[in-house]
Structure formats: C-alpha cells, structure tokens
Amino acid sequence: MAGRKLSVLQILPELEGGGVERGTLEVARALVEHGHRSLVVSAGGRLVEQLRIEGSEHIAWDVGRKHLATLRWIRPLRRLLRDERIDIVHVRSRLPGWILEFALRGMPPDERPVRISTVHGLYSVSRYSAIMTRGERLIAVSNTVRDYIRNNYPQCPPERIEVIPRGVDPAEFPCGYRPTEAWQHAFFEQFPNARERILLTLPGRLTRLKGHHEFIRLIRTLVQEGQPVHGLIVGGEDPRRQAYAQELREAVAQQGLEEHITFTGARSDMREIYAISQIVFSLSCKPESFGRTVVEALSMGVPVIGWDHGGVGEVLGDIYPPGAVPLQDQTALVTRTLELLDRSPLVPAENSYTLDKMLDRTLALYEQLSIEFPGSPTL
C-alpha cells in the first residue's frame, strides 16, 4: 500500500483568494507533482484556472453557501466519493464539513475515505464549529490552534491532532530581496508622501480587529517625536465594512497625519512592499491562528513587531523574540519601535516555517493514513 497513487479531494467554500485558498492550491500542486490525483470542490473563483493548469480537477459546487439549498450537495458529494474512489477527503471549512459529514453517514464504513480537517482559525466555540474536530486527523496550523482545540473540545482525542504550521516559500519571499528601480519609481510616483521616509507597514484588510487605530496612534507619536517615518496601511476594504474604512481615514485627517500615513488599498506586490519597509507590524487585538504576514516579512529579513499572543506571538517567539510586545501596551509598542529603528537585531536568514516542510508533512500524513485506514475509516 505504501507509495501507491492516492486520490485526494479538498473541500472549501471558494477559490477567490486568501490564505486557506493559497494553501489548498499549494497542496494540490504538490499532490500532482508526486504522482497523486488531486480534486477540489468549491464554488469557484479566480484561482480555479491556476488550479487546473497545475494539474488538478475542479468541481464547481457552492458547498460553503449558508442556505438550506446547500444541502442538495450531500448526495452528489456521496456519489463523487464513491465513484471516484477518493482515498483522502480534506475539509477546510465548517459548512463544507457538515455537508461531508452527512455524505459520509450514508456510506458503508468500508467505502468511506479517510477524513482530515484543517482548523485554520480560532472559531467561535459551538456545536457548529465542532464539526472540524471530526475525522481521523485534525491538522492544527499552529500550537495556538492545537491548544484551542484541546481546551474547547476535550472530547477530541489529542492524539488525532497533528500540528503542521503553514509555510512560506523562501523563493517567493527571499531574504535580502530588493525591488527593481522601475518598481520603486512607480510605487513612489503613486504614493509620493512615502518617498525618502522610513517606512513602517501594517498589512491586512481594513477590518476592526487588525489594529489600525493602534498603528495610527503609533505613527502620530513617532512623528511628534521628530522621527522621519511614514506609515503604510496595506489592505483592501471589506465591502461589508466600508464605514470602518471611512472611520480610519477620518482619524488620520483629524490628527493631521495625511502626509504621514498612506492607504495603499489591496496590493499584489507584498514582496516588494515588505522589502522597502523598515519594520512590519501585526497588531490584531484578537489572537491570530498563525500569522502568515509575519512569516513572509521575517523570511525576507525584515523585522516584525506584533502583539505577543496567539499565532503571531508563537511565530515571533520562534524566529524573532525582540518583536514581541505585550498585548495592547501602546507605550511598549512605541518604545520597541524606537529601539528597533535605532538598532534592530538581525532576523535569522532561515526559519522552520517553510512551504516545503508544510507540504512534505501534509503529504506524509496522507500516505500514513492511507495505510493506517486502508478501507475502513473510524469516524
């Protein structure tokens, strides 16, 4: 059984973009490269074309839509699992997890594939969220997530939890990278106030939990102290939270910081923006499950300062302890920023949060479970 070709199905709501979606494509690509068959069920999105080009099959079902009509996908999913002889089914979101649960209940035990769930977030604790604790294995994307599962779902056997941190490709975010002169010229033409300034960057969508107000207060304090800094707030507006985006812009205007803070909107050139930043920040008041932007910036050798909690605190503790600041301690945030601006400890050139390591461990888990549960999974 070892080394045999596997058919692996990943299920998630959509393929528009975001960390969960990128992780799905990364695993799908690795499966194909290792000679396995890769299938993905989602409502579709802009990443589908890339998924197909890289050798996976896509089934366009809106299994993540919060509507009673979504239940219509239970029987088609059951047929798909049976007809395509799926060995591993990997679910990455709660509602698709329930659709899978009902599909599996209608199958004889010896026909069921192995079920794996990845817990990507610190979901609200409920019976609805508990579906992500079902199956032969749970992948926790950090020790923070593992502890969340253990503390809130004690009925889940701890030996089923596998910690596989998300990883970043060092080739995509290389240490010491410098943008081309053409890119820099275009960027500073678009955002002239940032030119010839020390750039401090807060990446993340414009949602209330991301700590934008704390970042604005930080920039105000540094400017008042005569520091030649400029704040970049890099992230798109959430269509459902446009009032918050307007609130942030008004806060910047009221504090006279229009020349000192730039809203760039959503960007596809984060590598270049990290590279021109003196420090990158992660200031979410709610603990993150992992902290991908932290690893991306650190992978490039760029210092990161973040609140010392959740996945961000975990990553900083592993890679760059000087960047960890007590949660919502604004005074400590200012002090640490000034310290790193004056003399920043070097960021290690390598770390363990690599894409290859994540993919190797994920595929090894698939292969291990295909041997451990060859045809009669325990649900």
mmCIF file of C-alpha atoms in Angstrom:
data_model
loop_
_atom_site.group_PDB
_atom_site.id
_atom_site.type_symbol
_atom_site.label_atom_id
_atom_site.label_comp_id
_atom_site.label_asym_id
_atom_site.label_seq_id
_atom_site.Cartn_x
_atom_site.Cartn_y
_atom_site.Cartn_z
ATOM 1 C CA MET A 1 0.000 0.000 0.000
ATOM 2 C CA ALA A 2 2.931 2.336 0.715
ATOM 3 C CA GLY A 3 3.735 4.647 -2.164
ATOM 4 C CA ARG A 4 0.528 3.911 -4.059
ATOM 5 C CA LYS A 5 -1.215 6.597 -6.053
ATOM 6 C CA LEU A 6 -3.812 8.391 -3.945
ATOM 7 C CA SER A 7 -6.945 10.268 -4.952
ATOM 8 C CA VAL A 8 -7.265 13.266 -2.640
ATOM 9 C CA LEU A 9 -10.269 15.597 -2.534
ATOM 10 C CA GLN A 10 -10.048 19.004 -0.838
ATOM 11 C CA ILE A 11 -13.295 20.844 0.009
ATOM 12 C CA LEU A 12 -13.642 24.552 0.762
ATOM 13 C CA PRO A 13 -16.172 27.350 0.070
ATOM 14 C CA GLU A 14 -14.430 29.131 -2.813
ATOM 15 C CA LEU A 15 -11.163 29.809 -4.616
ATOM 16 C CA GLU A 16 -11.117 33.603 -4.803
ATOM 17 C CA GLY A 17 -8.013 34.242 -2.703
ATOM 18 C CA GLY A 18 -6.726 34.245 0.857
ATOM 19 C CA GLY A 19 -4.570 32.007 2.994
ATOM 20 C CA VAL A 20 -6.874 28.978 3.051
ATOM 21 C CA GLU A 21 -7.233 29.088 -0.719
ATOM 22 C CA ARG A 22 -3.485 29.501 -1.302
ATOM 23 C CA GLY A 23 -2.820 26.554 0.972
ATOM 24 C CA THR A 24 -5.295 24.451 -0.977
ATOM 25 C CA LEU A 25 -3.526 25.231 -4.261
ATOM 26 C CA GLU A 26 -0.125 24.548 -2.747
ATOM 27 C CA VAL A 27 -1.181 21.108 -1.511
ATOM 28 C CA ALA A 28 -2.935 20.357 -4.816
ATOM 29 C CA ARG A 29 0.199 21.234 -6.777
ATOM 30 C CA ALA A 30 2.345 19.036 -4.530
ATOM 31 C CA LEU A 31 -0.037 16.106 -4.929
ATOM 32 C CA VAL A 32 0.207 16.300 -8.719
ATOM 33 C CA GLU A 33 3.985 16.655 -8.603
ATOM 34 C CA HIS A 34 4.176 13.459 -6.528
ATOM 35 C CA GLY A 35 2.000 11.498 -8.949
ATOM 36 C CA HIS A 36 -1.246 11.574 -6.980
ATOM 37 C CA ARG A 37 -4.656 12.617 -8.221
ATOM 38 C CA SER A 38 -5.883 15.973 -6.899
ATOM 39 C CA LEU A 39 -9.518 17.116 -6.881
ATOM 40 C CA VAL A 40 -11.029 20.241 -5.332
ATOM 41 C CA VAL A 41 -14.677 21.052 -4.623
ATOM 42 C CA SER A 42 -15.551 24.745 -4.263
ATOM 43 C CA ALA A 43 -17.893 27.386 -5.638
ATOM 44 C CA GLY A 44 -15.060 28.528 -7.902
ATOM 45 C CA GLY A 45 -13.221 31.817 -8.210
ATOM 46 C CA ARG A 46 -10.223 33.450 -9.808
ATOM 47 C CA LEU A 47 -7.793 30.726 -8.655
ATOM 48 C CA VAL A 48 -9.573 27.902 -10.481
ATOM 49 C CA GLU A 49 -7.666 28.451 -13.714
ATOM 50 C CA GLN A 50 -4.325 28.176 -11.914
ATOM 51 C CA LEU A 51 -5.529 25.058 -10.092
ATOM 52 C CA ARG A 52 -6.409 23.366 -13.397
ATOM 53 C CA ILE A 53 -3.243 24.476 -15.175
ATOM 54 C CA GLU A 54 -1.253 22.863 -12.373
ATOM 55 C CA GLY A 55 -2.980 19.531 -12.951
ATOM 56 C CA SER A 56 -5.899 19.327 -10.512
ATOM 57 C CA GLU A 57 -9.568 18.741 -11.234
ATOM 58 C CA HIS A 58 -12.170 21.228 -10.030
ATOM 59 C CA ILE A 59 -15.823 20.519 -9.241
ATOM 60 C CA ALA A 60 -17.901 23.717 -9.039
ATOM 61 C CA TRP A 61 -20.335 23.215 -6.155
ATOM 62 C CA ASP A 62 -21.230 26.031 -3.751
ATOM 63 C CA VAL A 63 -20.818 23.914 -0.632
ATOM 64 C CA GLY A 64 -19.996 26.953 1.504
ATOM 65 C CA ARG A 65 -23.173 28.932 0.902
ATOM 66 C CA LYS A 66 -25.128 29.446 4.136
ATOM 67 C CA HIS A 67 -28.521 28.437 2.789
ATOM 68 C CA LEU A 68 -30.756 25.388 3.113
ATOM 69 C CA ALA A 69 -30.280 24.781 -0.602
ATOM 70 C CA THR A 70 -26.663 23.835 0.115
ATOM 71 C CA LEU A 71 -27.939 20.518 1.493
ATOM 72 C CA ARG A 72 -28.599 19.476 -2.105
ATOM 73 C CA TRP A 73 -24.866 18.728 -2.454
ATOM 74 C CA ILE A 74 -24.918 15.879 0.084
ATOM 75 C CA ARG A 75 -25.912 13.173 -2.377
ATOM 76 C CA PRO A 76 -23.701 14.397 -5.251
ATOM 77 C CA LEU A 77 -20.755 14.511 -2.857
ATOM 78 C CA ARG A 78 -21.506 10.971 -1.696
ATOM 79 C CA ARG A 79 -21.580 9.791 -5.323
ATOM 80 C CA LEU A 80 -18.332 11.615 -6.056
ATOM 81 C CA LEU A 81 -16.573 9.981 -3.113
ATOM 82 C CA ARG A 82 -17.784 6.546 -4.212
ATOM 83 C CA ASP A 83 -17.472 6.832 -7.998
ATOM 84 C CA GLU A 84 -14.058 8.497 -7.983
ATOM 85 C CA ARG A 85 -12.769 6.152 -5.253
ATOM 86 C CA ILE A 86 -11.491 9.003 -3.115
ATOM 87 C CA ASP A 87 -8.869 7.860 -0.607
ATOM 88 C CA ILE A 88 -8.485 11.073 1.394
ATOM 89 C CA VAL A 89 -11.030 13.869 1.790
ATOM 90 C CA HIS A 90 -9.596 17.031 3.315
ATOM 91 C CA VAL A 91 -12.098 19.628 4.526
ATOM 92 C CA ARG A 92 -11.012 23.193 5.270
ATOM 93 C CA SER A 93 -14.176 24.981 6.417
ATOM 94 C CA ARG A 94 -17.131 24.352 8.701
ATOM 95 C CA LEU A 95 -20.165 24.316 6.405
ATOM 96 C CA PRO A 96 -18.448 22.063 3.847
ATOM 97 C CA GLY A 97 -17.509 19.964 6.865
ATOM 98 C CA TRP A 98 -21.186 19.417 7.673
ATOM 99 C CA ILE A 99 -22.011 18.574 4.053
ATOM 100 C CA LEU A 100 -19.225 15.990 4.155
ATOM 101 C CA GLU A 101 -20.492 14.630 7.487
ATOM 102 C CA PHE A 102 -23.954 13.924 6.066
ATOM 103 C CA ALA A 103 -22.475 12.462 2.878
ATOM 104 C CA LEU A 104 -20.309 10.033 4.862
ATOM 105 C CA ARG A 105 -23.183 8.924 7.070
ATOM 106 C CA GLY A 106 -24.887 7.463 4.013
ATOM 107 C CA MET A 107 -21.872 5.321 3.027
ATOM 108 C CA PRO A 108 -20.898 1.867 4.317
ATOM 109 C CA PRO A 109 -17.817 2.103 6.570
ATOM 110 C CA ASP A 110 -15.662 0.135 4.142
ATOM 111 C CA GLU A 111 -16.398 2.629 1.341
ATOM 112 C CA ARG A 112 -15.647 5.806 3.277
ATOM 113 C CA PRO A 113 -12.463 7.751 2.575
ATOM 114 C CA VAL A 114 -10.183 8.934 5.328
ATOM 115 C CA ARG A 115 -11.358 12.306 6.610
ATOM 116 C CA ILE A 116 -8.938 15.084 7.562
ATOM 117 C CA SER A 117 -9.907 18.554 8.795
ATOM 118 C CA THR A 118 -7.610 21.560 8.900
ATOM 119 C CA VAL A 119 -8.529 24.002 11.649
ATOM 120 C CA HIS A 120 -7.407 27.276 10.108
ATOM 121 C CA GLY A 121 -8.939 29.644 12.651
ATOM 122 C CA LEU A 122 -9.934 30.130 16.266
ATOM 123 C CA TYR A 123 -13.626 29.696 15.510
ATOM 124 C CA SER A 124 -16.409 30.539 17.931
ATOM 125 C CA VAL A 125 -16.905 27.550 20.221
ATOM 126 C CA SER A 126 -20.135 25.792 19.278
ATOM 127 C CA ARG A 127 -21.622 22.552 18.015
ATOM 128 C CA TYR A 128 -21.431 24.033 14.528
ATOM 129 C CA SER A 129 -17.676 24.586 14.843
ATOM 130 C CA ALA A 130 -17.178 21.184 16.480
ATOM 131 C CA ILE A 131 -17.551 19.549 13.063
ATOM 132 C CA MET A 132 -13.915 20.483 12.426
ATOM 133 C CA THR A 133 -12.859 18.154 15.242
ATOM 134 C CA ARG A 134 -14.274 15.075 13.488
ATOM 135 C CA GLY A 135 -12.297 12.641 11.398
ATOM 136 C CA GLU A 136 -9.187 10.520 11.522
ATOM 137 C CA ARG A 137 -6.883 13.523 11.904
ATOM 138 C CA LEU A 138 -7.100 17.246 12.585
ATOM 139 C CA ILE A 139 -4.378 19.491 11.234
ATOM 140 C CA ALA A 140 -3.767 22.456 13.525
ATOM 141 C CA VAL A 141 -1.910 25.275 11.778
ATOM 142 C CA SER A 142 -0.100 26.252 14.992
ATOM 143 C CA ASN A 143 0.361 25.245 18.602
ATOM 144 C CA THR A 144 -2.106 28.034 19.379
ATOM 145 C CA VAL A 145 -4.778 26.206 17.383
ATOM 146 C CA ARG A 146 -3.849 22.869 18.961
ATOM 147 C CA ASP A 147 -4.332 24.348 22.439
ATOM 148 C CA TYR A 148 -7.633 25.943 21.350
ATOM 149 C CA ILE A 149 -8.912 22.517 20.235
ATOM 150 C CA ARG A 150 -7.746 20.797 23.429
ATOM 151 C CA ASN A 151 -9.230 23.459 25.694
ATOM 152 C CA ASN A 152 -12.590 23.817 23.958
ATOM 153 C CA TYR A 153 -13.240 20.323 22.565
ATOM 154 C CA PRO A 154 -11.963 17.902 25.229
ATOM 155 C CA GLN A 155 -13.916 15.078 23.578
ATOM 156 C CA CYS A 156 -11.437 15.215 20.674
ATOM 157 C CA PRO A 157 -8.633 12.695 21.312
ATOM 158 C CA PRO A 158 -5.382 14.702 21.492
ATOM 159 C CA GLU A 159 -3.508 12.017 19.537
ATOM 160 C CA ARG A 160 -5.627 12.865 16.480
ATOM 161 C CA ILE A 161 -4.302 16.437 16.387
ATOM 162 C CA GLU A 162 -1.334 16.982 14.077
ATOM 163 C CA VAL A 163 0.395 20.369 14.252
ATOM 164 C CA ILE A 164 1.526 21.356 10.755
ATOM 165 C CA PRO A 165 2.288 25.090 10.659
ATOM 166 C CA ARG A 166 1.658 26.920 7.439
ATOM 167 C CA GLY A 167 4.750 27.724 5.459
ATOM 168 C CA VAL A 168 6.173 30.357 3.158
ATOM 169 C CA ASP A 169 8.218 29.722 0.031
ATOM 170 C CA PRO A 170 11.658 31.337 0.549
ATOM 171 C CA ALA A 171 11.937 31.682 -3.225
ATOM 172 C CA GLU A 172 8.789 33.839 -3.221
ATOM 173 C CA PHE A 173 9.908 35.890 -0.197
ATOM 174 C CA PRO A 174 13.729 35.728 -0.411
ATOM 175 C CA CYS A 175 15.968 37.087 2.315
ATOM 176 C CA GLY A 176 17.617 40.354 1.316
ATOM 177 C CA TYR A 177 15.440 40.907 -1.764
ATOM 178 C CA ARG A 178 15.433 44.399 -3.243
ATOM 179 C CA PRO A 179 12.782 45.668 -5.697
ATOM 180 C CA THR A 180 13.772 46.904 -9.116
ATOM 181 C CA GLU A 181 14.316 50.602 -9.673
ATOM 182 C CA ALA A 182 11.370 50.588 -12.071
ATOM 183 C CA TRP A 183 9.066 49.202 -9.381
ATOM 184 C CA GLN A 184 10.308 51.706 -6.809
ATOM 185 C CA HIS A 185 9.876 54.578 -9.233
ATOM 186 C CA ALA A 186 6.287 53.543 -9.990
ATOM 187 C CA PHE A 187 5.435 52.999 -6.312
ATOM 188 C CA PHE A 188 6.712 56.356 -5.126
ATOM 189 C CA GLU A 189 5.135 58.119 -8.087
ATOM 190 C CA GLN A 190 1.806 56.672 -6.916
ATOM 191 C CA PHE A 191 2.473 57.389 -3.221
ATOM 192 C CA PRO A 192 4.807 60.428 -3.168
ATOM 193 C CA ASN A 193 4.389 61.115 0.560
ATOM 194 C CA ALA A 194 6.200 57.852 1.284
ATOM 195 C CA ARG A 195 9.282 58.876 -0.681
ATOM 196 C CA GLU A 196 12.529 59.212 1.313
ATOM 197 C CA ARG A 197 10.830 58.223 4.555
ATOM 198 C CA ILE A 198 11.401 55.361 6.981
ATOM 199 C CA LEU A 199 8.526 53.089 6.078
ATOM 200 C CA LEU A 200 6.526 51.263 8.741
ATOM 201 C CA THR A 201 3.961 48.854 7.314
ATOM 202 C CA LEU A 202 0.748 47.319 8.641
ATOM 203 C CA PRO A 203 -0.599 44.688 6.210
ATOM 204 C CA GLY A 204 -4.139 43.327 6.435
ATOM 205 C CA ARG A 205 -7.676 44.008 5.258
ATOM 206 C CA LEU A 206 -9.420 47.038 6.721
ATOM 207 C CA THR A 207 -11.347 45.264 9.469
ATOM 208 C CA ARG A 208 -11.664 46.437 13.061
ATOM 209 C CA LEU A 209 -9.687 43.602 14.624
ATOM 210 C CA LYS A 210 -6.456 44.326 12.741
ATOM 211 C CA GLY A 211 -5.229 47.136 14.999
ATOM 212 C CA HIS A 212 -5.292 50.054 12.588
ATOM 213 C CA HIS A 213 -6.112 52.631 15.274
ATOM 214 C CA GLU A 214 -3.165 51.447 17.383
ATOM 215 C CA PHE A 215 -0.938 51.797 14.328
ATOM 216 C CA ILE A 216 -2.220 55.305 13.631
ATOM 217 C CA ARG A 217 -1.509 56.310 17.245
ATOM 218 C CA LEU A 218 1.989 54.854 16.913
ATOM 219 C CA ILE A 219 2.732 56.910 13.797
ATOM 220 C CA ARG A 220 1.360 60.058 15.450
ATOM 221 C CA THR A 221 3.640 59.585 18.482
ATOM 222 C CA LEU A 222 6.705 58.922 16.331
ATOM 223 C CA VAL A 223 6.023 61.965 14.145
ATOM 224 C CA GLN A 224 5.580 64.146 17.233
ATOM 225 C CA GLU A 225 8.975 62.920 18.434
ATOM 226 C CA GLY A 226 10.543 64.015 15.164
ATOM 227 C CA GLN A 227 11.036 60.598 13.620
ATOM 228 C CA PRO A 228 11.082 60.724 9.765
ATOM 229 C CA VAL A 229 8.619 57.839 9.462
ATOM 230 C CA HIS A 230 5.731 57.132 7.127
ATOM 231 C CA GLY A 231 3.024 54.554 7.791
ATOM 232 C CA LEU A 232 1.763 52.259 5.039
ATOM 233 C CA ILE A 233 -1.621 50.661 5.672
ATOM 234 C CA VAL A 234 -1.723 47.914 3.059
ATOM 235 C CA GLY A 235 -5.014 46.111 2.552
ATOM 236 C CA GLY A 236 -8.290 46.194 0.710
ATOM 237 C CA GLU A 237 -11.577 47.471 2.045
ATOM 238 C CA ASP A 238 -14.115 44.914 3.152
ATOM 239 C CA PRO A 239 -17.292 45.765 1.185
ATOM 240 C CA ARG A 240 -19.334 44.992 4.303
ATOM 241 C CA ARG A 241 -17.265 47.353 6.472
ATOM 242 C CA GLN A 242 -16.849 50.488 4.398
ATOM 243 C CA ALA A 243 -17.892 52.609 7.376
ATOM 244 C CA TYR A 244 -14.819 51.381 9.239
ATOM 245 C CA ALA A 245 -12.523 52.279 6.337
ATOM 246 C CA GLN A 246 -14.024 55.776 6.334
ATOM 247 C CA GLU A 247 -13.548 55.947 10.109
ATOM 248 C CA LEU A 248 -9.849 55.241 9.690
ATOM 249 C CA ARG A 249 -9.405 57.897 7.027
ATOM 250 C CA GLU A 250 -11.208 60.433 9.202
ATOM 251 C CA ALA A 251 -8.970 59.542 12.157
ATOM 252 C CA VAL A 252 -5.888 60.167 10.024
ATOM 253 C CA ALA A 253 -7.280 63.505 8.829
ATOM 254 C CA GLN A 254 -8.374 64.672 12.290
ATOM 255 C CA GLN A 255 -4.890 64.008 13.670
ATOM 256 C CA GLY A 256 -3.197 65.833 10.792
ATOM 257 C CA LEU A 257 -1.464 62.716 9.532
ATOM 258 C CA GLU A 258 -2.464 62.765 5.859
ATOM 259 C CA GLU A 259 1.163 63.345 4.826
ATOM 260 C CA HIS A 260 2.416 60.672 7.212
ATOM 261 C CA ILE A 261 0.082 57.717 6.541
ATOM 262 C CA THR A 262 -0.822 56.185 3.177
ATOM 263 C CA PHE A 263 -3.661 53.770 2.461
ATOM 264 C CA THR A 264 -2.425 51.698 -0.474
ATOM 265 C CA GLY A 265 -5.501 49.509 -0.897
ATOM 266 C CA ALA A 266 -5.138 45.830 -1.805
ATOM 267 C CA ARG A 267 -1.784 45.016 -3.403
ATOM 268 C CA SER A 268 -0.373 42.010 -5.232
ATOM 269 C CA ASP A 269 3.245 43.130 -4.710
ATOM 270 C CA MET A 270 3.644 42.431 -0.999
ATOM 271 C CA ARG A 271 7.168 41.107 -1.510
ATOM 272 C CA GLU A 272 8.297 44.489 -2.791
ATOM 273 C CA ILE A 273 6.430 46.382 -0.067
ATOM 274 C CA TYR A 274 7.978 44.243 2.655
ATOM 275 C CA ALA A 275 11.390 44.861 1.105
ATOM 276 C CA ILE A 276 11.128 48.660 1.315
ATOM 277 C CA SER A 277 9.747 48.554 4.871
ATOM 278 C CA GLN A 278 11.966 49.183 7.873
ATOM 279 C CA ILE A 279 9.532 47.342 10.176
ATOM 280 C CA VAL A 280 6.336 45.365 9.522
ATOM 281 C CA PHE A 281 3.606 45.228 12.182
ATOM 282 C CA SER A 282 0.942 42.725 13.249
ATOM 283 C CA LEU A 283 -1.430 44.322 15.763
ATOM 284 C CA SER A 284 -4.636 42.296 15.693
ATOM 285 C CA CYS A 285 -6.381 42.566 19.065
ATOM 286 C CA LYS A 286 -7.893 39.128 18.529
ATOM 287 C CA PRO A 287 -5.354 36.285 18.550
ATOM 288 C CA GLU A 288 -4.476 35.055 15.077
ATOM 289 C CA SER A 289 -4.358 31.334 14.368
ATOM 290 C CA PHE A 290 -0.987 31.676 12.639
ATOM 291 C CA GLY A 291 0.296 34.967 11.239
ATOM 292 C CA ARG A 292 1.324 34.446 7.639
ATOM 293 C CA THR A 293 2.339 38.058 7.009
ATOM 294 C CA VAL A 294 4.725 37.814 9.970
ATOM 295 C CA VAL A 295 6.498 34.805 8.448
ATOM 296 C CA GLU A 296 6.555 36.391 4.980
ATOM 297 C CA ALA A 297 8.291 39.532 6.236
ATOM 298 C CA LEU A 298 10.698 37.655 8.514
ATOM 299 C CA SER A 299 11.559 35.300 5.647
ATOM 300 C CA MET A 300 12.825 38.387 3.814
ATOM 301 C CA GLY A 301 14.906 39.517 6.778
ATOM 302 C CA VAL A 302 12.539 42.385 7.644
ATOM 303 C CA PRO A 303 11.941 42.937 11.392
ATOM 304 C CA VAL A 304 8.370 42.459 12.646
ATOM 305 C CA ILE A 305 6.719 43.873 15.760
ATOM 306 C CA GLY A 306 3.471 42.291 16.947
ATOM 307 C CA TRP A 307 1.323 41.699 19.984
ATOM 308 C CA ASP A 308 2.615 38.727 21.922
ATOM 309 C CA HIS A 309 -0.431 36.475 21.706
ATOM 310 C CA GLY A 310 -1.875 33.758 19.509
ATOM 311 C CA GLY A 311 -0.079 32.530 16.442
ATOM 312 C CA VAL A 312 1.753 35.831 15.952
ATOM 313 C CA GLY A 313 3.322 35.611 19.400
ATOM 314 C CA GLU A 314 4.196 31.989 18.707
ATOM 315 C CA VAL A 315 5.975 32.792 15.435
ATOM 316 C CA LEU A 316 7.819 35.777 16.906
ATOM 317 C CA GLY A 317 8.910 33.663 19.864
ATOM 318 C CA ASP A 318 10.341 31.079 17.476
ATOM 319 C CA ILE A 319 12.005 33.402 14.961
ATOM 320 C CA TYR A 320 12.312 36.954 16.274
ATOM 321 C CA PRO A 321 11.662 37.391 20.022
ATOM 322 C CA PRO A 322 12.626 41.117 20.020
ATOM 323 C CA GLY A 323 9.479 41.795 18.011
ATOM 324 C CA ALA A 324 7.036 40.532 20.642
ATOM 325 C CA VAL A 325 5.241 43.279 22.615
ATOM 326 C CA PRO A 326 2.706 42.828 25.465
ATOM 327 C CA LEU A 327 -0.862 42.873 24.147
ATOM 328 C CA GLN A 328 -2.252 46.397 23.571
ATOM 329 C CA ASP A 329 0.536 48.062 25.533
ATOM 330 C CA GLN A 330 0.843 51.214 23.444
ATOM 331 C CA THR A 331 3.763 52.565 25.451
ATOM 332 C CA ALA A 332 5.706 49.344 24.964
ATOM 333 C CA LEU A 333 4.824 49.423 21.253
ATOM 334 C CA VAL A 334 6.328 52.898 20.855
ATOM 335 C CA THR A 335 9.392 52.013 22.910
ATOM 336 C CA ARG A 336 10.091 48.801 20.986
ATOM 337 C CA THR A 337 9.643 50.564 17.650
ATOM 338 C CA LEU A 338 12.140 53.248 18.637
ATOM 339 C CA GLU A 339 14.581 50.576 19.797
ATOM 340 C CA LEU A 340 14.386 48.686 16.527
ATOM 341 C CA LEU A 341 14.662 51.888 14.497
ATOM 342 C CA ASP A 342 17.817 52.748 16.425
ATOM 343 C CA ARG A 343 19.352 49.286 16.315
ATOM 344 C CA SER A 344 17.485 46.264 15.031
ATOM 345 C CA PRO A 345 18.733 42.750 15.853
ATOM 346 C CA LEU A 346 19.290 40.730 12.698
ATOM 347 C CA VAL A 347 16.466 38.479 11.577
ATOM 348 C CA PRO A 348 17.681 34.865 11.116
ATOM 349 C CA ALA A 349 18.282 34.084 7.459
ATOM 350 C CA GLU A 350 16.381 30.783 7.757
ATOM 351 C CA ASN A 351 13.442 29.505 9.772
ATOM 352 C CA SER A 352 11.361 26.347 10.014
ATOM 353 C CA TYR A 353 8.152 27.851 8.601
ATOM 354 C CA THR A 354 8.795 26.838 5.006
ATOM 355 C CA LEU A 355 6.365 25.757 2.325
ATOM 356 C CA ASP A 356 8.346 22.601 1.525
ATOM 357 C CA LYS A 357 8.223 21.480 5.142
ATOM 358 C CA MET A 358 4.466 22.060 5.331
ATOM 359 C CA LEU A 359 3.838 20.163 2.092
ATOM 360 C CA ASP A 360 6.152 17.268 2.978
ATOM 361 C CA ARG A 361 4.417 16.781 6.307
ATOM 362 C CA THR A 362 0.921 17.054 4.780
ATOM 363 C CA LEU A 363 1.596 14.503 2.045
ATOM 364 C CA ALA A 364 3.315 12.208 4.536
ATOM 365 C CA LEU A 365 0.178 12.373 6.686
ATOM 366 C CA TYR A 366 -2.000 11.460 3.687
ATOM 367 C CA GLU A 367 0.199 8.467 2.909
ATOM 368 C CA GLN A 368 0.381 7.372 6.538
ATOM 369 C CA LEU A 369 -3.398 7.464 6.936
ATOM 370 C CA SER A 370 -3.979 5.607 3.663
ATOM 371 C CA ILE A 371 -2.011 2.734 5.223
ATOM 372 C CA GLU A 372 -3.455 3.083 8.706
ATOM 373 C CA PHE A 373 -7.062 3.185 7.404
ATOM 374 C CA PRO A 374 -6.907 1.166 4.170
ATOM 375 C CA GLY A 375 -10.666 0.872 3.685
ATOM 376 C CA SER A 376 -12.489 1.055 6.961
ATOM 377 C CA PRO A 377 -12.014 4.516 8.498
ATOM 378 C CA THR A 378 -13.065 5.077 12.076
ATOM 379 C CA LEU A 379 -15.448 8.059 12.288
#
